[in-house]
PDB file of C-alpha atoms in Angstrom:
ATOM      1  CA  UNK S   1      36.931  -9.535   2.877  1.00 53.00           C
ATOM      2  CA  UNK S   2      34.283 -10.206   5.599  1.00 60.00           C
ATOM      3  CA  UNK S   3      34.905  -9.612   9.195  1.00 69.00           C
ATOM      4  CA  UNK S   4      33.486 -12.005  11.614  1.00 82.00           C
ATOM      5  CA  UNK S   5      33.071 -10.290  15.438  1.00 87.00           C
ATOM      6  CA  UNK S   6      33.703 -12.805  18.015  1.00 90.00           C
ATOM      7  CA  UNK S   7      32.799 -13.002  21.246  1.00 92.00           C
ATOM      8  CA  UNK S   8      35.788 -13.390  23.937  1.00 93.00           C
ATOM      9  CA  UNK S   9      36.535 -14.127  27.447  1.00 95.00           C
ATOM     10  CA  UNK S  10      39.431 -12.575  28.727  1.00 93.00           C
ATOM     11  CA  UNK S  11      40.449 -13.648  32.059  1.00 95.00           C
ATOM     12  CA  UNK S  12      43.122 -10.948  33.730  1.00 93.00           C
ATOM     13  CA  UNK S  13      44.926 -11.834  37.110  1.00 94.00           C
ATOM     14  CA  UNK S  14      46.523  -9.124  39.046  1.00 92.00           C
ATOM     15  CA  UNK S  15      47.820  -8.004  42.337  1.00 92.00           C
ATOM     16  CA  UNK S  16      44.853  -6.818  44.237  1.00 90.00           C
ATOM     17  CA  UNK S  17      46.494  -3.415  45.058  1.00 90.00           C
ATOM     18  CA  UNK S  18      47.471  -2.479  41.335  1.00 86.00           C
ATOM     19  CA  UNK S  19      43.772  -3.650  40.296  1.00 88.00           C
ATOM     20  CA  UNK S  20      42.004   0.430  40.165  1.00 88.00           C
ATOM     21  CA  UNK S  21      44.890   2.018  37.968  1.00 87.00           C
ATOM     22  CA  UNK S  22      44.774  -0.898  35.989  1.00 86.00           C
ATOM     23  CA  UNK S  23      41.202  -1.563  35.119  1.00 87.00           C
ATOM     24  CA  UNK S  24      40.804   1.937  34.193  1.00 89.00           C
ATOM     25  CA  UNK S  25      42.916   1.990  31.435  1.00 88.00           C
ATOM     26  CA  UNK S  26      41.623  -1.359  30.933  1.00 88.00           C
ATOM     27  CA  UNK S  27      38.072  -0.588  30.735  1.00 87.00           C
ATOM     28  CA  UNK S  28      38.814   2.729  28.398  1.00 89.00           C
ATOM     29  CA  UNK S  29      40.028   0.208  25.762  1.00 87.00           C
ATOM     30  CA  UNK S  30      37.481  -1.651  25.687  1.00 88.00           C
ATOM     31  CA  UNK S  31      34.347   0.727  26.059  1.00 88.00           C
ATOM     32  CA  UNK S  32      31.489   0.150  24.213  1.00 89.00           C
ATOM     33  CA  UNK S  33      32.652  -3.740  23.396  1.00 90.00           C
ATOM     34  CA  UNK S  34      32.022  -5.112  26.946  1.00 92.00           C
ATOM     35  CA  UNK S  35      29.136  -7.995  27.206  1.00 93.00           C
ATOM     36  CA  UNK S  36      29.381  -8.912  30.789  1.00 93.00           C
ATOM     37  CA  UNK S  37      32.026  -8.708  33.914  1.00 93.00           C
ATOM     38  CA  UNK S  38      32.753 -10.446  36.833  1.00 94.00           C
ATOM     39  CA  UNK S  39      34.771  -9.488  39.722  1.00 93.00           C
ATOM     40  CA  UNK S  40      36.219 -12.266  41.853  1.00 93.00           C
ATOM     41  CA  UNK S  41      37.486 -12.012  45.292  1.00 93.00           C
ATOM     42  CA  UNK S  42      41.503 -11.718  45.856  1.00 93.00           C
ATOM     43  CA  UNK S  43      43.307 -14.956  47.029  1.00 93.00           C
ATOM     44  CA  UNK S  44      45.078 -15.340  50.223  1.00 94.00           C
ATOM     45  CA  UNK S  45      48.268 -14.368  48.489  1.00 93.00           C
ATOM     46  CA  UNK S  46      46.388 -10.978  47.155  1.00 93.00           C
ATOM     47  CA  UNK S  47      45.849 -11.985  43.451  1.00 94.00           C
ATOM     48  CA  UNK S  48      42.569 -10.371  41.669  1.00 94.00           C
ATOM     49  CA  UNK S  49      40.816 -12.014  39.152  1.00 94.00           C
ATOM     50  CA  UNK S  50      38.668 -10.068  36.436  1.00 93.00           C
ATOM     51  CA  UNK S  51      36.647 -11.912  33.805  1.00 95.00           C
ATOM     52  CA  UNK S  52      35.481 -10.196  31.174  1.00 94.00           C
ATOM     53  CA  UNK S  53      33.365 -10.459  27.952  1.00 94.00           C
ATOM     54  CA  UNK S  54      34.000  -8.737  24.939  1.00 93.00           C
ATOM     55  CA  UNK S  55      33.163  -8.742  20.903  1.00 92.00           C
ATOM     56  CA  UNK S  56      36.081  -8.351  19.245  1.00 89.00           C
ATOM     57  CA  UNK S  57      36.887  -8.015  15.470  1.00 89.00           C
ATOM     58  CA  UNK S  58      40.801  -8.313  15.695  1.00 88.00           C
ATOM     59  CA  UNK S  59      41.365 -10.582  19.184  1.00 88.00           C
ATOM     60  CA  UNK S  60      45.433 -10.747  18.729  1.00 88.00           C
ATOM     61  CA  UNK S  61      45.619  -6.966  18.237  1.00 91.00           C
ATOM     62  CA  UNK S  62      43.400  -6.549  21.830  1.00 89.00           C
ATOM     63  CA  UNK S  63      45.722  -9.386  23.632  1.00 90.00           C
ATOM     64  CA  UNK S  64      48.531  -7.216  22.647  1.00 91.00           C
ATOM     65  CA  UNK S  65      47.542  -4.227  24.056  1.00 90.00           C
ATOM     66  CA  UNK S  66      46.061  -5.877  27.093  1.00 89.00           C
ATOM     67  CA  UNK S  67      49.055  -7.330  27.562  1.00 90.00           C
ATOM     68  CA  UNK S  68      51.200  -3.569  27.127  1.00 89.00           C
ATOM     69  CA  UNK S  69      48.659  -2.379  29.998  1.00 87.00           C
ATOM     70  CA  UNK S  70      48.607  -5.394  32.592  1.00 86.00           C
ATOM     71  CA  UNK S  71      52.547  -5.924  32.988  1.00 86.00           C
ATOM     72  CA  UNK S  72      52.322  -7.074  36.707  1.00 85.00           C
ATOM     73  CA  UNK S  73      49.875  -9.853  35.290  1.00 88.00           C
ATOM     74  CA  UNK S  74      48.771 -12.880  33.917  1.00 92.00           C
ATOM     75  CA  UNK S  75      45.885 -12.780  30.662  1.00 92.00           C
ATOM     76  CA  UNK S  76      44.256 -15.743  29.492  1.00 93.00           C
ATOM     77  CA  UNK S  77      41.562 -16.036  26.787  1.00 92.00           C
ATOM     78  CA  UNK S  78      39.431 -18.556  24.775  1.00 92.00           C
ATOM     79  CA  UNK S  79      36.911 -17.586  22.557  1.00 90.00           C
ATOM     80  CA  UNK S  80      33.280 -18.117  23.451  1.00 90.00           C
ATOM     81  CA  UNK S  81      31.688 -17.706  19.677  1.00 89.00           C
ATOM     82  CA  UNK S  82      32.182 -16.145  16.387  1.00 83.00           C
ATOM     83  CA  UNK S  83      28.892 -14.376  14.711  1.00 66.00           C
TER      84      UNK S  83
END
């Protein structure tokens, strides 16, 4: 069986204040697998936006444990490429 890494954007929204705690644990899972990051500026009603960039063998199995870590927030993805 061959294995095809893919490159992903995931786009996280979260309350500005909850963004530190979060992003740690965040950015421990994926370590190592992060092509580029972008930090957007909170929204009037104090909602943070992260985009980030990631190769990724198994994408469902990282949205799921995104999703376990950002509870107070909203994850989107779409996938940029496969290689």
């Amino acid at each position: 069986m061959v294995t095809t890494m893919k490159i992903v954007e995931i786009d996280i929204k979260m309350p500005y204040e909850k963004r530190g705690k979060i992003l740690t644990k965040v950015l421990g899972k994926l370590r190592g697998k992060i092509k580029d990051i972008h930090f957007l500026p909170p929204t009037s009603k104090g909602i943070s936006e992260i985009r980030i960039e990631v190769t990724e063998e198994n994408v469902p199995e990282l949205l799921t444990h995104l999703k376990n870590m950002v509870k107070e927030g909203k994850i989107t993805f779409k996938v940029l490429s496969e290689a």
